[in-house]
PDB file of C-alpha atoms in Angstrom:
ATOM      1  CA  MET A   1      -1.041  13.345 -14.328  1.00 90.00           C
ATOM      2  CA  LYS A   2      -0.149   9.696 -13.841  1.00 91.00           C
ATOM      3  CA  PHE A   3      -2.371   6.755 -12.914  1.00 92.00           C
ATOM      4  CA  PRO A   4      -1.389   3.469 -11.208  1.00 92.00           C
ATOM      5  CA  VAL A   5      -2.361   0.755 -13.696  1.00 94.00           C
ATOM      6  CA  THR A   6      -1.601  -2.817 -14.685  1.00 92.00           C
ATOM      7  CA  ARG A   7      -1.887  -4.711 -17.952  1.00 93.00           C
ATOM      8  CA  ASP A   8      -3.825  -7.582 -16.360  1.00 89.00           C
ATOM      9  CA  LEU A   9      -5.779  -7.332 -13.097  1.00 85.00           C
ATOM     10  CA  VAL A  10      -5.570 -11.056 -12.362  1.00 84.00           C
ATOM     11  CA  HIS A  11      -2.133 -12.282 -13.421  1.00 84.00           C
ATOM     12  CA  ASP A  12       0.141  -9.234 -13.620  1.00 82.00           C
ATOM     13  CA  LEU A  13       1.505  -8.035 -10.273  1.00 81.00           C
ATOM     14  CA  ASN A  14       3.507  -5.212 -11.863  1.00 87.00           C
ATOM     15  CA  MET A  15       2.239  -1.688 -11.389  1.00 90.00           C
ATOM     16  CA  ILE A  16       2.878   0.942 -14.039  1.00 92.00           C
ATOM     17  CA  LEU A  17       2.392   4.696 -13.785  1.00 94.00           C
ATOM     18  CA  LEU A  18       0.528   5.622 -16.959  1.00 95.00           C
ATOM     19  CA  ASP A  19       0.814   9.223 -18.140  1.00 95.00           C
ATOM     20  CA  ALA A  20      -2.528  10.838 -19.019  1.00 94.00           C
ATOM     21  CA  GLU A  21      -0.883  12.211 -22.196  1.00 95.00           C
ATOM     22  CA  ASP A  22      -0.695   8.631 -23.558  1.00 96.00           C
ATOM     23  CA  VAL A  23      -4.401   7.864 -23.039  1.00 95.00           C
ATOM     24  CA  LEU A  24      -6.688   7.839 -26.071  1.00 94.00           C
ATOM     25  CA  TYR A  25      -9.865   7.049 -24.149  1.00 93.00           C
ATOM     26  CA  MET A  26     -11.200   5.403 -21.006  1.00 94.00           C
ATOM     27  CA  GLU A  27     -14.093   3.002 -20.573  1.00 92.00           C
ATOM     28  CA  VAL A  28     -15.523   0.683 -17.953  1.00 93.00           C
ATOM     29  CA  GLU A  29     -15.116  -3.092 -18.271  1.00 89.00           C
ATOM     30  CA  GLU A  30     -16.718  -5.201 -15.551  1.00 85.00           C
ATOM     31  CA  ARG A  31     -16.749  -2.280 -13.071  1.00 84.00           C
ATOM     32  CA  THR A  32     -13.075  -1.447 -13.715  1.00 89.00           C
ATOM     33  CA  VAL A  33     -11.799   1.648 -15.506  1.00 93.00           C
ATOM     34  CA  VAL A  34      -9.731   0.722 -18.559  1.00 94.00           C
ATOM     35  CA  PHE A  35      -7.296   3.169 -20.180  1.00 96.00           C
ATOM     36  CA  HIS A  36      -6.687   2.670 -23.893  1.00 95.00           C
ATOM     37  CA  THR A  37      -3.450   3.873 -25.474  1.00 96.00           C
ATOM     38  CA  ALA A  38      -2.355   3.596 -29.093  1.00 94.00           C
ATOM     39  CA  ASP A  39      -0.763   0.175 -28.478  1.00 93.00           C
ATOM     40  CA  ASP A  40      -2.287  -1.338 -25.342  1.00 94.00           C
ATOM     41  CA  LYS A  41      -4.916  -1.174 -22.638  1.00 95.00           C
ATOM     42  CA  PHE A  42      -4.367  -0.771 -18.893  1.00 96.00           C
ATOM     43  CA  TYR A  43      -6.550  -1.397 -15.863  1.00 94.00           C
ATOM     44  CA  LEU A  44      -6.826   1.224 -13.145  1.00 93.00           C
ATOM     45  CA  LEU A  45      -5.751   0.008  -9.715  1.00 88.00           C
ATOM     46  CA  ASP A  46      -8.496   1.718  -7.795  1.00 83.00           C
ATOM     47  CA  THR A  47      -9.043  -0.438  -4.719  1.00 85.00           C
ATOM     48  CA  LEU A  48      -6.825  -0.750  -1.704  1.00 89.00           C
ATOM     49  CA  SER A  49      -6.827  -4.536  -2.112  1.00 86.00           C
ATOM     50  CA  GLU A  50      -5.556  -4.259  -5.688  1.00 86.00           C
ATOM     51  CA  LEU A  51      -2.837  -1.846  -4.636  1.00 87.00           C
ATOM     52  CA  ALA A  52      -1.920  -4.105  -1.700  1.00 88.00           C
ATOM     53  CA  LYS A  53      -1.223  -7.025  -4.047  1.00 85.00           C
ATOM     54  CA  ARG A  54       1.216  -4.965  -6.056  1.00 85.00           C
ATOM     55  CA  MET A  55       2.765  -2.855  -3.282  1.00 88.00           C
ATOM     56  CA  GLY A  56       3.512  -5.787  -0.941  1.00 87.00           C
ATOM     57  CA  PRO A  57       6.992  -6.402  -2.375  1.00 87.00           C
ATOM     58  CA  LEU A  58       7.786  -2.730  -1.631  1.00 87.00           C
ATOM     59  CA  GLY A  59       6.997  -3.168   2.062  1.00 90.00           C
ATOM     60  CA  PHE A  60       3.351  -2.080   2.131  1.00 92.00           C
ATOM     61  CA  GLN A  61       0.797  -4.049   4.101  1.00 92.00           C
ATOM     62  CA  LYS A  62      -2.852  -3.655   5.033  1.00 93.00           C
ATOM     63  CA  LEU A  63      -2.999  -3.127   8.779  1.00 94.00           C
ATOM     64  CA  ASP A  64      -6.709  -2.337   8.761  1.00 93.00           C
ATOM     65  CA  ARG A  65      -9.432  -2.400   6.138  1.00 90.00           C
ATOM     66  CA  ILE A  66      -9.016   1.353   5.609  1.00 91.00           C
ATOM     67  CA  ASN A  67      -5.253   1.601   5.094  1.00 94.00           C
ATOM     68  CA  LEU A  68      -2.179   0.326   3.311  1.00 94.00           C
ATOM     69  CA  VAL A  69       0.953   1.087   5.346  1.00 94.00           C
ATOM     70  CA  ASN A  70       4.614   1.323   4.390  1.00 94.00           C
ATOM     71  CA  MET A  71       5.974  -0.977   7.104  1.00 92.00           C
ATOM     72  CA  ASN A  72       9.462   0.514   6.657  1.00 89.00           C
ATOM     73  CA  LYS A  73       8.214   3.933   7.796  1.00 91.00           C
ATOM     74  CA  ILE A  74       6.629   2.893  11.108  1.00 90.00           C
ATOM     75  CA  GLU A  75       8.454   4.500  14.035  1.00 89.00           C
ATOM     76  CA  GLN A  76       6.117   3.669  16.940  1.00 88.00           C
ATOM     77  CA  PHE A  77       3.237   1.359  17.770  1.00 88.00           C
ATOM     78  CA  ASP A  78       0.663   2.270  20.420  1.00 88.00           C
ATOM     79  CA  ASP A  79      -0.471  -1.168  21.562  1.00 86.00           C
ATOM     80  CA  VAL A  80      -3.256   0.230  23.771  1.00 89.00           C
ATOM     81  CA  ASN A  81      -4.954   2.307  21.046  1.00 90.00           C
ATOM     82  CA  CYS A  82      -3.829   0.050  18.164  1.00 91.00           C
ATOM     83  CA  LYS A  83      -2.199   2.839  16.163  1.00 92.00           C
ATOM     84  CA  VAL A  84       1.082   3.180  14.323  1.00 92.00           C
ATOM     85  CA  TYR A  85       3.026   6.440  14.123  1.00 91.00           C
ATOM     86  CA  PHE A  86       5.539   7.590  11.543  1.00 91.00           C
ATOM     87  CA  ASP A  87       7.482   9.993  13.783  1.00 89.00           C
ATOM     88  CA  ALA A  88      10.050   8.939  16.365  1.00 85.00           C
ATOM     89  CA  GLU A  89       8.692  11.607  18.741  1.00 86.00           C
ATOM     90  CA  THR A  90       4.921  11.987  18.503  1.00 84.00           C
ATOM     91  CA  SER A  91       3.005  15.239  18.874  1.00 85.00           C
ATOM     92  CA  GLY A  92      -0.495  16.443  18.112  1.00 84.00           C
ATOM     93  CA  HIS A  93       0.566  16.833  14.461  1.00 88.00           C
ATOM     94  CA  SER A  94       2.042  13.346  14.058  1.00 89.00           C
ATOM     95  CA  LYS A  95       0.622  11.191  11.302  1.00 92.00           C
ATOM     96  CA  SER A  96      -0.899   7.920  12.484  1.00 93.00           C
ATOM     97  CA  THR A  97      -3.217   5.190  11.297  1.00 94.00           C
ATOM     98  CA  THR A  98      -5.097   2.316  12.861  1.00 94.00           C
ATOM     99  CA  VAL A  99      -4.228  -1.344  13.248  1.00 94.00           C
ATOM    100  CA  SER A 100      -7.002  -3.916  13.305  1.00 95.00           C
ATOM    101  CA  PHE A 101      -7.241  -6.222  16.292  1.00 92.00           C
ATOM    102  CA  THR A 102      -6.487  -9.200  14.028  1.00 92.00           C
ATOM    103  CA  ASN A 103      -3.220  -7.565  12.867  1.00 92.00           C
ATOM    104  CA  ARG A 104      -2.157  -6.427  16.349  1.00 91.00           C
ATOM    105  CA  ASN A 105      -0.022  -9.485  17.179  1.00 89.00           C
ATOM    106  CA  MET A 106       1.608  -9.478  13.745  1.00 88.00           C
ATOM    107  CA  LEU A 107       2.576  -5.830  14.247  1.00 88.00           C
ATOM    108  CA  ILE A 108       3.961  -6.472  17.729  1.00 85.00           C
ATOM    109  CA  GLU A 109       6.196  -9.164  16.189  1.00 86.00           C
ATOM    110  CA  HIS A 110       7.193  -6.818  13.346  1.00 81.00           C
ATOM    111  CA  VAL A 111       8.199  -4.092  15.821  1.00 78.00           C
ATOM    112  CA  ARG A 112      10.110  -6.622  17.942  1.00 81.00           C
ATOM    113  CA  LEU A 113      12.026  -7.911  14.914  1.00 80.00           C
ATOM    114  CA  SER A 114      12.719  -4.369  13.708  1.00 77.00           C
ATOM    115  CA  LYS A 115      14.199  -3.428  17.072  1.00 70.00           C
ATOM    116  CA  ASN A 116      16.380  -6.541  17.031  1.00 61.00           C
ATOM    117  CA  ILE A 117      17.603  -5.707  13.526  1.00 53.00           C
ATOM    118  CA  ASN A 118      18.316  -2.089  14.530  1.00 53.00           C
ATOM    119  CA  ASN A 119      20.232  -3.252  17.609  1.00 45.00           C
ATOM    120  CA  ILE A 120      22.367  -5.537  15.451  1.00 40.00           C
ATOM    121  CA  ILE A 121      23.098  -2.693  13.016  1.00 38.00           C
ATOM    122  CA  ASP A 122      23.986  -0.326  15.856  1.00 36.00           C
ATOM    123  CA  LEU A 123      26.629  -2.744  17.139  1.00 30.00           C
TER     124      LEU A 123
END
């Protein structure tokens, strides 16, 4: 099993996948789980906000307080219901997640720019 961790919660934006086999023990420091290995200690990235800081450069963004979305995987945006879909053709089994009202306009712009980029590539 691997855990998403960092060496420093405040200053280090790099995420590492720490193998459970390397862990000597775990403890809690200021409400954060800390993994101790033979040579170092690592902080568990256990909140969506912490993951968002580190996953942003990979294209992930919080679209609502309950999600962190890979913006590169969005196929459709339902402006009326404020939902994004990850399938080009949606069905009752399509994965979707919500978009907050405050992020709605940003997502409309993102979709518009994505379509423009795709049109340029298709030419």
